Coordinates of N, CA and C in Angstrom, one line a residue:
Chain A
X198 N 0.9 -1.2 0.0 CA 0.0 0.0 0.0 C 0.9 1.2 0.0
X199 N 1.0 2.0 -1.1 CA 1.7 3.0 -1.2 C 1.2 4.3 -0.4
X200 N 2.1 4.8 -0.1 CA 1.6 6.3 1.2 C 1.1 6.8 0.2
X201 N 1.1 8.5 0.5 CA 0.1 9.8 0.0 C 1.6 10.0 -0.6
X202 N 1.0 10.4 -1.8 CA 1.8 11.0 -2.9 C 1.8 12.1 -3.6
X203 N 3.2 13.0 -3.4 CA 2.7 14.3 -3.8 C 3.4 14.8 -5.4
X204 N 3.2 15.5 -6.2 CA 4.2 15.9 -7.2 C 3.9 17.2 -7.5
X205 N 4.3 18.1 -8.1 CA 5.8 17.5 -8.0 C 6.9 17.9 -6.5
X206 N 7.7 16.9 -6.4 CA 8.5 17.5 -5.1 C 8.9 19.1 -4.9
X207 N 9.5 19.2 -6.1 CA 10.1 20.8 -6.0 C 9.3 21.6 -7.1
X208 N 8.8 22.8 -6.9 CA 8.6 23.5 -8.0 C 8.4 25.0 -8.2
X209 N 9.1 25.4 -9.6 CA 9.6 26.8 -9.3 C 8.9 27.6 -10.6
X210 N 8.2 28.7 -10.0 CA 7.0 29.3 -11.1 C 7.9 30.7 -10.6
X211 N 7.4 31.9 -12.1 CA 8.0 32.8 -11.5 C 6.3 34.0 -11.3
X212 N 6.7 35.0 -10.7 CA 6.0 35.7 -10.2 C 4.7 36.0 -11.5
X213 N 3.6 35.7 -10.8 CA 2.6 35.7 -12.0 C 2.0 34.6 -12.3
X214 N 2.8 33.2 -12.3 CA 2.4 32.5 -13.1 C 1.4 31.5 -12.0
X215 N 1.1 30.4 -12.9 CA 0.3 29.4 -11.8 C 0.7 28.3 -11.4
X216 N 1.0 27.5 -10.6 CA 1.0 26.7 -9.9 C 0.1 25.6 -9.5
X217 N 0.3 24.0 -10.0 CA -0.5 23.3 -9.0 C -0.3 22.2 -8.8
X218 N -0.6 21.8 -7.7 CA -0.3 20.9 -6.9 C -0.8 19.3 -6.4
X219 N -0.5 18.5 -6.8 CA -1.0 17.4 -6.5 C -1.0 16.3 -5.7
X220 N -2.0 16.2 -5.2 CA -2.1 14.8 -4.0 C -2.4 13.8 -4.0
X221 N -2.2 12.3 -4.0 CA -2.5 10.7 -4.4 C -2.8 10.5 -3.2
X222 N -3.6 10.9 -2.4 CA -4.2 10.2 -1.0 C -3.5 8.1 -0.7
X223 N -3.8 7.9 0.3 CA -3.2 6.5 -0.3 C -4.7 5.5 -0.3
X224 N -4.8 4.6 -0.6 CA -5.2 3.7 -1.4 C -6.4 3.6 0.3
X225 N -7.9 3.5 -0.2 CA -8.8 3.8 0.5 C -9.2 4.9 1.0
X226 N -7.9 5.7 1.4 CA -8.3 7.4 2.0 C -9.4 7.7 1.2
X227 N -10.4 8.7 1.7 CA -11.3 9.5 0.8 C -11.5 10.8 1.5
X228 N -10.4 11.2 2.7 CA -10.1 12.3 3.2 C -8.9 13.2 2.9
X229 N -8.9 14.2 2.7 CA -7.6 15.0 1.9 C -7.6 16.3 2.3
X230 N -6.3 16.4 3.4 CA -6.3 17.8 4.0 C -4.9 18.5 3.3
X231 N -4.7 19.7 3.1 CA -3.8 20.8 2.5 C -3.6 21.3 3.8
X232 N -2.2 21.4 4.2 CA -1.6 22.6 5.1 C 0.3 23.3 4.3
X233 N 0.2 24.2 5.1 CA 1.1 25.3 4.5 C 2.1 24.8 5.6
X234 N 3.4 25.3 5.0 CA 4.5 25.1 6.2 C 5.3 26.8 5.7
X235 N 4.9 27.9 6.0 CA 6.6 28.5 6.0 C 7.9 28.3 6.6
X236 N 9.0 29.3 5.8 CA 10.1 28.7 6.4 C 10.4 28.8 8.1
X237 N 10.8 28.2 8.9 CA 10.8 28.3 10.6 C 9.7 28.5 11.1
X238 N 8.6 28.4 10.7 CA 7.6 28.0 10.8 C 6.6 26.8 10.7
X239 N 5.4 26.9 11.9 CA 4.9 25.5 11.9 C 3.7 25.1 10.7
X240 N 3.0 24.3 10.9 CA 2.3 23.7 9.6 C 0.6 24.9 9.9
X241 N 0.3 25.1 9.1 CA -1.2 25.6 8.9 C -2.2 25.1 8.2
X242 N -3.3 24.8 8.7 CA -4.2 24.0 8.0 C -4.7 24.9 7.0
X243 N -5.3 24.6 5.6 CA -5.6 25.2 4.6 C -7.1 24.8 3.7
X244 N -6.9 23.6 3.7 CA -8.4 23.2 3.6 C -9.1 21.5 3.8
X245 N -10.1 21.0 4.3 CA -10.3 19.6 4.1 C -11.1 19.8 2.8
X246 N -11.1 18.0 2.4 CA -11.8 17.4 1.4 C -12.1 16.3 1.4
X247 N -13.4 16.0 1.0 CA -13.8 14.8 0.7 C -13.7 15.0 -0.3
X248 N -14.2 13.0 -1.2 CA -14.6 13.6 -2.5 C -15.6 14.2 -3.2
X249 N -14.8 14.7 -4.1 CA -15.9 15.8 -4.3 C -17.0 17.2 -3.7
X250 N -16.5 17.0 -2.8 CA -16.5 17.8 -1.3 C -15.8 18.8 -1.2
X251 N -15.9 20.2 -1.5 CA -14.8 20.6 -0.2 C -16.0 21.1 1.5
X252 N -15.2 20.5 2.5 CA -15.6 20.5 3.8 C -15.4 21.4 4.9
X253 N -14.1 21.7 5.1 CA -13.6 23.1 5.5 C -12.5 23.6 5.1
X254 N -12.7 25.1 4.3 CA -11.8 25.9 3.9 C -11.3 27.2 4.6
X255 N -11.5 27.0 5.7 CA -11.2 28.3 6.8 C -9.7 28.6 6.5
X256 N -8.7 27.7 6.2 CA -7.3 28.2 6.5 C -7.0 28.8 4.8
X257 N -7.8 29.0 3.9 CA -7.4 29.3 2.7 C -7.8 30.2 2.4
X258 N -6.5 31.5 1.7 CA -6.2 32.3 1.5 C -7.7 32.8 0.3
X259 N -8.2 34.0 0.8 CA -10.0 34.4 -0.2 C -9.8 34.5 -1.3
X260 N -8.3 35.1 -1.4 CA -7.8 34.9 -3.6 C -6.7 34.2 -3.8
X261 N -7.1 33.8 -5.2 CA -6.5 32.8 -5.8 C -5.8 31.4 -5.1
X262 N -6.2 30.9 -4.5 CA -5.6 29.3 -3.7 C -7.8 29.0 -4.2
X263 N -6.8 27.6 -4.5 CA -8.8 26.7 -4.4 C -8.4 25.2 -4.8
X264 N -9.2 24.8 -4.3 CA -8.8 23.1 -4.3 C -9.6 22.5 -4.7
X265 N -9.3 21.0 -5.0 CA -10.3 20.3 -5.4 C -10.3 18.8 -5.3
X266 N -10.8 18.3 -5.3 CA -10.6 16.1 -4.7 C -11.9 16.0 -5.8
X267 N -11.9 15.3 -7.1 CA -12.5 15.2 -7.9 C -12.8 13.5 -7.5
X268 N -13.9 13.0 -8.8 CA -14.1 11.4 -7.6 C -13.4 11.0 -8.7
X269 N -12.8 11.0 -9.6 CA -11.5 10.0 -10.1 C -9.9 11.4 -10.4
X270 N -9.0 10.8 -9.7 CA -7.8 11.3 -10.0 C -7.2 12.2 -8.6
X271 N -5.9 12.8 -8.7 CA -5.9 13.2 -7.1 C -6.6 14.4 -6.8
X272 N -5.8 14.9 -6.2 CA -6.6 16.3 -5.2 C -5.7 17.1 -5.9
X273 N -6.0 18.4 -6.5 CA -5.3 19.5 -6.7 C -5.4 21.0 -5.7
X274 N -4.4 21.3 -5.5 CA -4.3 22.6 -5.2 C -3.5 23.6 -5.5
X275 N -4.5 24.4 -6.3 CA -3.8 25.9 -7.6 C -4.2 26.6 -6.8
X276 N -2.3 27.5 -7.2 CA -2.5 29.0 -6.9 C -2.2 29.8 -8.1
X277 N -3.1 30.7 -8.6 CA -2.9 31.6 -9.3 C -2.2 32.8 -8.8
X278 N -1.4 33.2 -9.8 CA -0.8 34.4 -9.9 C 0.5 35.0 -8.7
X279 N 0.7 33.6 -8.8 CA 1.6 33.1 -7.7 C 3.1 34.5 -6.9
X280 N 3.3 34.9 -6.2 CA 3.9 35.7 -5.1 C 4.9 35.0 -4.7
X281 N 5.6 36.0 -4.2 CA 6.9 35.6 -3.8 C 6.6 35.4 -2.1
X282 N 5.4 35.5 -1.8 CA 5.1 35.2 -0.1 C 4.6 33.5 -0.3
X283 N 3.9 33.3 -1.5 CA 3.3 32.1 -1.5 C 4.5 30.7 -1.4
X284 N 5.7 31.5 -1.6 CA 6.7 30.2 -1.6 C 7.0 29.8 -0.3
X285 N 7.3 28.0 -0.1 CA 6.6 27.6 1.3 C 6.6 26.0 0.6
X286 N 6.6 24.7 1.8 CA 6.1 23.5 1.6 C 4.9 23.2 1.6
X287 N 4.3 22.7 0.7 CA 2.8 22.5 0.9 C 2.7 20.9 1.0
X288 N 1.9 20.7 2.1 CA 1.8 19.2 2.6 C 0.5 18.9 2.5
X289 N 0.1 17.5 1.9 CA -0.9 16.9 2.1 C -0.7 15.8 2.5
X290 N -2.1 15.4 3.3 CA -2.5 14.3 4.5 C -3.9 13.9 3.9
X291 N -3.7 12.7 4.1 CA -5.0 11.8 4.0 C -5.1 10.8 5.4
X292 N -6.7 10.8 5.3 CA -7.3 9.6 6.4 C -8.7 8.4 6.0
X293 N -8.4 8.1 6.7 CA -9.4 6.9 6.1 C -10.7 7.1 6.5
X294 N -12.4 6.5 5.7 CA -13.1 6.9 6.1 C -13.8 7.2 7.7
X295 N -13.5 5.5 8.1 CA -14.2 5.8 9.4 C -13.2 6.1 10.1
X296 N -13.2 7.5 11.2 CA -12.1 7.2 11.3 C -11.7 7.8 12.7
X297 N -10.7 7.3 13.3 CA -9.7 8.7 14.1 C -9.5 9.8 13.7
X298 N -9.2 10.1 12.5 CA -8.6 11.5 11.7 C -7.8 11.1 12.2
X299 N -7.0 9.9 12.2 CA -5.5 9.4 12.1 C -4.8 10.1 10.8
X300 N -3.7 11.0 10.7 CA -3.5 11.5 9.2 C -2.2 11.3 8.6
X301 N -2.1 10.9 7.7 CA -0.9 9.9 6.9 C -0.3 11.4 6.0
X302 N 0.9 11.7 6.1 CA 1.7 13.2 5.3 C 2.3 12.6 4.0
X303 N 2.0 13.2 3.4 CA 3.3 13.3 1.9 C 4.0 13.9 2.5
X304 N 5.1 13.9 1.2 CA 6.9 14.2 1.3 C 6.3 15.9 1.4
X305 N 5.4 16.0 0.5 CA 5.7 17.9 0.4 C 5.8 18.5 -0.6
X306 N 5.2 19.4 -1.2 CA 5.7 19.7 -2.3 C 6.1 21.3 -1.8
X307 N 7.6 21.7 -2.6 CA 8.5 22.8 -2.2 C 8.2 23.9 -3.4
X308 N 7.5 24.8 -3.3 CA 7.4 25.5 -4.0 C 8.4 27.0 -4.3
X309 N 8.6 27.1 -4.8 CA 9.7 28.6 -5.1 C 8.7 29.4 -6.1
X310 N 8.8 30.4 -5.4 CA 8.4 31.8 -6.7 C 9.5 32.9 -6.3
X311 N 10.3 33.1 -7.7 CA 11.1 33.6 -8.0 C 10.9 34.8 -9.0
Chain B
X177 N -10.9 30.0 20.2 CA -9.9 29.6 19.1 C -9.1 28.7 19.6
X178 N -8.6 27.7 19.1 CA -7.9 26.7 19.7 C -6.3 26.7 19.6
X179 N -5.7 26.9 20.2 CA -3.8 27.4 20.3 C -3.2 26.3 20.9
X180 N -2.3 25.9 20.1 CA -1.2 25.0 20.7 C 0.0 25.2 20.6
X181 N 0.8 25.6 21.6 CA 2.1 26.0 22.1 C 3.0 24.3 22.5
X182 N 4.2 24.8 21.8 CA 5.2 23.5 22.5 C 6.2 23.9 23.0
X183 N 6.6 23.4 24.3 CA 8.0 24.1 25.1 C 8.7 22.6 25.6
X184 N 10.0 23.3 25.5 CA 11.0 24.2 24.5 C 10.6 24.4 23.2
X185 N 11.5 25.4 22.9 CA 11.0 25.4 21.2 C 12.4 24.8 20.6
X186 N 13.4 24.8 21.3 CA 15.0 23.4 21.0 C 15.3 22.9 22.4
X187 N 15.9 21.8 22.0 CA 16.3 21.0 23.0 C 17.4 20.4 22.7
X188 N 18.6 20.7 23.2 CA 19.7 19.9 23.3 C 20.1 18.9 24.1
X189 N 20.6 17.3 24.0 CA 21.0 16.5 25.1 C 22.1 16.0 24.4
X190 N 22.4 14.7 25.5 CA 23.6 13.6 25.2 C 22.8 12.9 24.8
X191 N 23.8 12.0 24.3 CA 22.9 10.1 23.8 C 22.5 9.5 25.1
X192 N 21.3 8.7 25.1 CA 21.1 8.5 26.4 C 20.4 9.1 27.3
X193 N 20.3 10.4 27.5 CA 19.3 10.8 28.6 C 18.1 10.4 27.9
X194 N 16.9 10.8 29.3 CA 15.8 10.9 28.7 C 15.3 12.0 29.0
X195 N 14.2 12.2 28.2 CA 13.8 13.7 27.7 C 12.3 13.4 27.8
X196 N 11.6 14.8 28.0 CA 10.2 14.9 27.8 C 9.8 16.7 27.0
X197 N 8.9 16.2 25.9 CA 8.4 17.5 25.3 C 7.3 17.7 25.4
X198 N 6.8 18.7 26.2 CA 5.5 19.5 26.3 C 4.6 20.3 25.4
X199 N 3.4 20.0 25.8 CA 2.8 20.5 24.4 C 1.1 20.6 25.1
X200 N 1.2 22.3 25.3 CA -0.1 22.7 25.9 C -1.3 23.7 25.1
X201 N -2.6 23.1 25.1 CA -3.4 23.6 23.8 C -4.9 24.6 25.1
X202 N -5.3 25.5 24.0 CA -6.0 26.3 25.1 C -7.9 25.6 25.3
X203 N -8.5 24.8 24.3 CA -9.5 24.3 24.4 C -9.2 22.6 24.3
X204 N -9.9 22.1 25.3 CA -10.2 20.8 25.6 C -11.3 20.2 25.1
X205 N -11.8 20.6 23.7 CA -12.9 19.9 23.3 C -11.8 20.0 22.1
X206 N -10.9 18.8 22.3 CA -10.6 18.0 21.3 C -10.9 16.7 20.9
X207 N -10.8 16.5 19.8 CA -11.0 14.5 18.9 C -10.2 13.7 19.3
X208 N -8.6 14.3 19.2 CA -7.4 13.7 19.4 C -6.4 14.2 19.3
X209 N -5.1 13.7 19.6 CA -4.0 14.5 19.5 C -3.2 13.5 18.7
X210 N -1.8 14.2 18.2 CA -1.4 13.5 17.6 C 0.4 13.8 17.8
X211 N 1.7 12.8 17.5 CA 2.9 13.5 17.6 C 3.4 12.9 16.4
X212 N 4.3 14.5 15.9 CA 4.8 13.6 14.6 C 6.4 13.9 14.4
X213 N 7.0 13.5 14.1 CA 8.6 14.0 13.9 C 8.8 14.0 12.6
X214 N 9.4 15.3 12.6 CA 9.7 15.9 10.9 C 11.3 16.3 10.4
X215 N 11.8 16.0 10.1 CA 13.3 15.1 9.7 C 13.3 16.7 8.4
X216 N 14.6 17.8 8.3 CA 14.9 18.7 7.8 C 15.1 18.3 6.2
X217 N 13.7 19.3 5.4 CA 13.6 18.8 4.1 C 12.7 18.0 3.7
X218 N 12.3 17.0 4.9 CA 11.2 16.1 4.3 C 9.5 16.5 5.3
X219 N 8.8 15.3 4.8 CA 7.0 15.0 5.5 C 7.1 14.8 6.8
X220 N 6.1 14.7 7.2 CA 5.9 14.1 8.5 C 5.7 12.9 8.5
X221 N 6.1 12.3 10.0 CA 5.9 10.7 10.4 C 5.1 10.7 11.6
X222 N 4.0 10.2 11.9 CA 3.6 9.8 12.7 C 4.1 9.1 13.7
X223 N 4.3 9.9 15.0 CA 4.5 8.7 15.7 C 3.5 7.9 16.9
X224 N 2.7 8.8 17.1 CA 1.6 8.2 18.0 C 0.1 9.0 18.2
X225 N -0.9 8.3 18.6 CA -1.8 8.8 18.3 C -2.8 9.2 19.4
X226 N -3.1 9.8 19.8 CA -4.1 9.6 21.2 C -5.4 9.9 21.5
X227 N -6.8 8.9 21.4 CA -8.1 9.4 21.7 C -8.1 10.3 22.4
X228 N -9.2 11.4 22.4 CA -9.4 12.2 23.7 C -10.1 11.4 24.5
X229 N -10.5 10.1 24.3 CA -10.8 9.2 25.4 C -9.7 8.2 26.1
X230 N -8.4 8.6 25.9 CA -7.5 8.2 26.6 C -6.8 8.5 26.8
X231 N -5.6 8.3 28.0 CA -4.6 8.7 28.4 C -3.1 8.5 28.3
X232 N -3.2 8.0 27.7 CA -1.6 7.4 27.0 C -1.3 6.5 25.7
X233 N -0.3 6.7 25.2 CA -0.1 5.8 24.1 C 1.8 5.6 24.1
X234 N 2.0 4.0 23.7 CA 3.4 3.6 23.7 C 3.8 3.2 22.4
X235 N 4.9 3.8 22.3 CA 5.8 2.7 20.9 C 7.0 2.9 21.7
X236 N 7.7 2.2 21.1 CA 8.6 1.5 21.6 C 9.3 2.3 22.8
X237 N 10.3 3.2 22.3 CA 11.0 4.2 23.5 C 10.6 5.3 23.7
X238 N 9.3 5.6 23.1 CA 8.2 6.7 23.0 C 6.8 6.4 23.7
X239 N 6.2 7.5 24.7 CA 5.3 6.6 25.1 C 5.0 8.8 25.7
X240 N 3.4 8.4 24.9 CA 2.6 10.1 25.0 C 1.8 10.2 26.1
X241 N 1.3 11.2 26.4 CA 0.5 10.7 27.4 C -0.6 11.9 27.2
X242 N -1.6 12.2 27.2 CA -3.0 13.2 27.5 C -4.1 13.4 28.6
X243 N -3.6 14.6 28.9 CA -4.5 15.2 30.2 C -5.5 16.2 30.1
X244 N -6.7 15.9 29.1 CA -7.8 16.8 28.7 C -8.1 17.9 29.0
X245 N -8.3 17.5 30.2 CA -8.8 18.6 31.4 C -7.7 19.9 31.9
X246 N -6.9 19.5 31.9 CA -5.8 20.3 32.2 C -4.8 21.2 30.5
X247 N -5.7 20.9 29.5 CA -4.7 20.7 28.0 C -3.7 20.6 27.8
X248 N -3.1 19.2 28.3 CA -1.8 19.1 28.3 C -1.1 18.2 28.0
X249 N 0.0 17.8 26.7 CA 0.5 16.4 26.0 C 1.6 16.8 26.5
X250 N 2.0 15.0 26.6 CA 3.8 15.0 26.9 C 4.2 14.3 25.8
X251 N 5.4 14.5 25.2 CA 6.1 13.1 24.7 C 6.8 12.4 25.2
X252 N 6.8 11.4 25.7 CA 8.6 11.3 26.9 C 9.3 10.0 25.6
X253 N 10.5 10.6 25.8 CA 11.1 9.8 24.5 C 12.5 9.3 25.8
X254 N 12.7 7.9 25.4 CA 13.4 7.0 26.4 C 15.5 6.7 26.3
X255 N 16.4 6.9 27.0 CA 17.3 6.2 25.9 C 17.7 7.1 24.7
X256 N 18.1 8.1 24.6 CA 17.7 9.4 23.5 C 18.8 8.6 22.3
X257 N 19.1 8.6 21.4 CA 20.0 8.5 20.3 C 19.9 9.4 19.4
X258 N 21.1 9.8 18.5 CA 21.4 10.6 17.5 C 20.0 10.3 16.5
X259 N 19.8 9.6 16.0 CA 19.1 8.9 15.2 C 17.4 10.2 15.7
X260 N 17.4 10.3 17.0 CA 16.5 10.8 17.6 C 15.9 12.4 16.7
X261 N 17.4 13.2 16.4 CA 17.6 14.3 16.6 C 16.9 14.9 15.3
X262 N 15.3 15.6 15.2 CA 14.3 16.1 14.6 C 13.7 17.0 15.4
X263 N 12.7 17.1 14.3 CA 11.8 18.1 14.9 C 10.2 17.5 15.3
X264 N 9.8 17.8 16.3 CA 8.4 17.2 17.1 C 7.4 17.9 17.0
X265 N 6.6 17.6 16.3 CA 4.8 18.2 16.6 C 4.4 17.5 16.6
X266 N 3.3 18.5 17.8 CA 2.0 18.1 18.4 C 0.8 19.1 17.5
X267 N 0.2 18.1 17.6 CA -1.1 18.1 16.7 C -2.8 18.1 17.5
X268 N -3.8 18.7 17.4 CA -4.6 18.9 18.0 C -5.4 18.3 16.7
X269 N -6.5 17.5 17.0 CA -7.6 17.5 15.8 C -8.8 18.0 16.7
X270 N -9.8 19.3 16.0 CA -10.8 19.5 16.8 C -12.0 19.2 16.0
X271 N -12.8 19.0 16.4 CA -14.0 18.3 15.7 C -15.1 19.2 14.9
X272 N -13.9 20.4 14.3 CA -14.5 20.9 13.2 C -13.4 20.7 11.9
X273 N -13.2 19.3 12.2 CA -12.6 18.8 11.1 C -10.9 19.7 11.0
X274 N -11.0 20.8 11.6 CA -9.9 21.3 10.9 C -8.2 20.4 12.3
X275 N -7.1 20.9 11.6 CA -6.3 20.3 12.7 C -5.3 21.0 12.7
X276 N -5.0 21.3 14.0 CA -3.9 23.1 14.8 C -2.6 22.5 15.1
X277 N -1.7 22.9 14.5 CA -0.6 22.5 14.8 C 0.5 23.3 15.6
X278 N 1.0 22.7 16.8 CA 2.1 23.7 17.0 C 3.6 23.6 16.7
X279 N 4.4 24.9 16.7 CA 5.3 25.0 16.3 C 6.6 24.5 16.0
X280 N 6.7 23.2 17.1 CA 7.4 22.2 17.5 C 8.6 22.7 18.3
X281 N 9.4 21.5 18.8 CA 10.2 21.4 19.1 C 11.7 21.0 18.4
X282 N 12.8 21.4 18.5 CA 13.9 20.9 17.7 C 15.0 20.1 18.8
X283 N 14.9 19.4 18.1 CA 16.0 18.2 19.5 C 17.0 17.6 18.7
X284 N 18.2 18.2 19.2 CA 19.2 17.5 19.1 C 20.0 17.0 19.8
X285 N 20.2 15.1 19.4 CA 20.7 14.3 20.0 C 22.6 14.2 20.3
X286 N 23.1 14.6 20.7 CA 24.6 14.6 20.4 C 25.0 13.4 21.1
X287 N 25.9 12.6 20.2 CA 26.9 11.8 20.2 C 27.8 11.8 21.4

C-alpha cells in the first residue's frame, strides 16, 4: 500500500504564473487535507476534502488558492498568480473513512516563486 | 480559538538521557492528538496517536501521554540516540474537522 503521494517534489514558477499541486491520498483514504509550512515555521491547516467535497476551507487564502478532490484522480491545489510570499512547503494528508482522523503526510511539495 | 504552544522550542541533550516534550493547547474539546517527527527537508511521520478518550499511548521508546482537562500532552522519549535528533509536533484535531498544529520542538541528539 503505497503512502500519500505528492508531485511534484520541488517547484519553481516565476511571479505571475500558476502553480498546482497534486495529492495521491493513499489507497482507501477518501479524506484529503492541504496545510502550508513556512520557512521556521509550523504547519497551517488550509483546507479539508472529501470527495468531491470541499468541507472546510477556513485556512485558505480568499484569492486565488482553491482546491479540489474530484471522484476519479488526485486532489489539486492551484495557486494563481503566484507571489513571492506564496513560496513555502505544501503538505498533504490523508485519512481513512471511518475514522480517528489518524492522518498519513506526503513528502511535500517545495514551491519557489522567483 | 484553539492554540497550541510546545516548550522548548530546542532542546539539546547527550545520547542516552531521557527527555520529555511539552505540548499545551487552550481548548479541551478536542478529537485527538497526535505526535509527529519531521526530519529537515522532508514529511511528517507519525509517531503516536491519542483518543481524547485516553490517556496514554506507547511505541517503543516513545510513550505520549494526555491530560484533557488540564490541555496538556507530553512526549517522553526514552534512551535518547542521534538517530532521535528532529523536529516534534503536536497536533490537535478539533472536531470541526480542521487540525492546529504547534510549532514544534527541535531536538538534538549529540553523540
Amino acid at each position: 500500500n503505497a503512502g500519500v503521494m505528492q508531485n511534484p517534489r520541488h517547484l519553481v514558477r516565476r511571479r505571475g504564473q500558476e502553480a498546482r499541486l497534486r495529492c495521491s491520498p493513499m489507497k482507501g483514504h477518501s479524506h484529503v487535507y492541504w496545510y502550508r509550512q513556512l520557512p521556521e515555521e509550523g504547519l497551517k491547516f488550509m483546507v479539508y476534502l472529501q470527495k468531491e467535497n470541499i468541507i472546510d476551507e477556513s485556512g485558505m487564502p480568499k484569492e486565488r488558492f482553491s482546491a479540489e478532490f474530484p471522484k476519479e484522480g488526485p486532489s489539486i491545489l492551484r495557486i494563481q498568480q503566484v507571489v513571492r510570499g506564496d513560496s513555502a512547503a505544501y503538505f498533504c494528508a490523508s485519512s481513512p473513512p471511518a475514522s480517528s482522523y489518524e492522518q498519513y503526510f506526503g513528502p511535500g511539495t517545495r514551491l519557489t516563486v522567483t | 480559538k484553539q492554540e497550541v504552544t510546545q516548550i522548548p522550542a530546542a532542546l539539546s541533550v547527550p545520547e542516552g538521557e531521557n527527555l520529555v516534550l511539552n505540548c499545551s493547547f487552550t481548548d479541551s474539546a478536542i478529537y485527538n492528538l497526535q505526535w509527529f517527527r519531521q526530519d529537515p527537508g522532508k514529511g511528517l511521520t507519525s509517531l503516536l496517536l491519542i483518543q481524547s478518550s485516553q490517556r496514554e499511548q506507547t511505541s517503543g521508546r516513545l510513550n505520549a501521554s494526555l491530560d484533557k482537562s488540564s490541555g496538556r500532552s507530553t512526549l517522553y522519549i526514552a534512551a535518547s540516540q542521534p538517530g532521535d535528533s528532529a523536529t516534534y509536533l503536536c497536533a490537535v484535531h478539533t472536531g470541526g474537522f480542521k487540525t492546529i498544529f504547534g510549532a514544534g520542538t527541535r531536538l538534538f541528539v549529540k553523540a
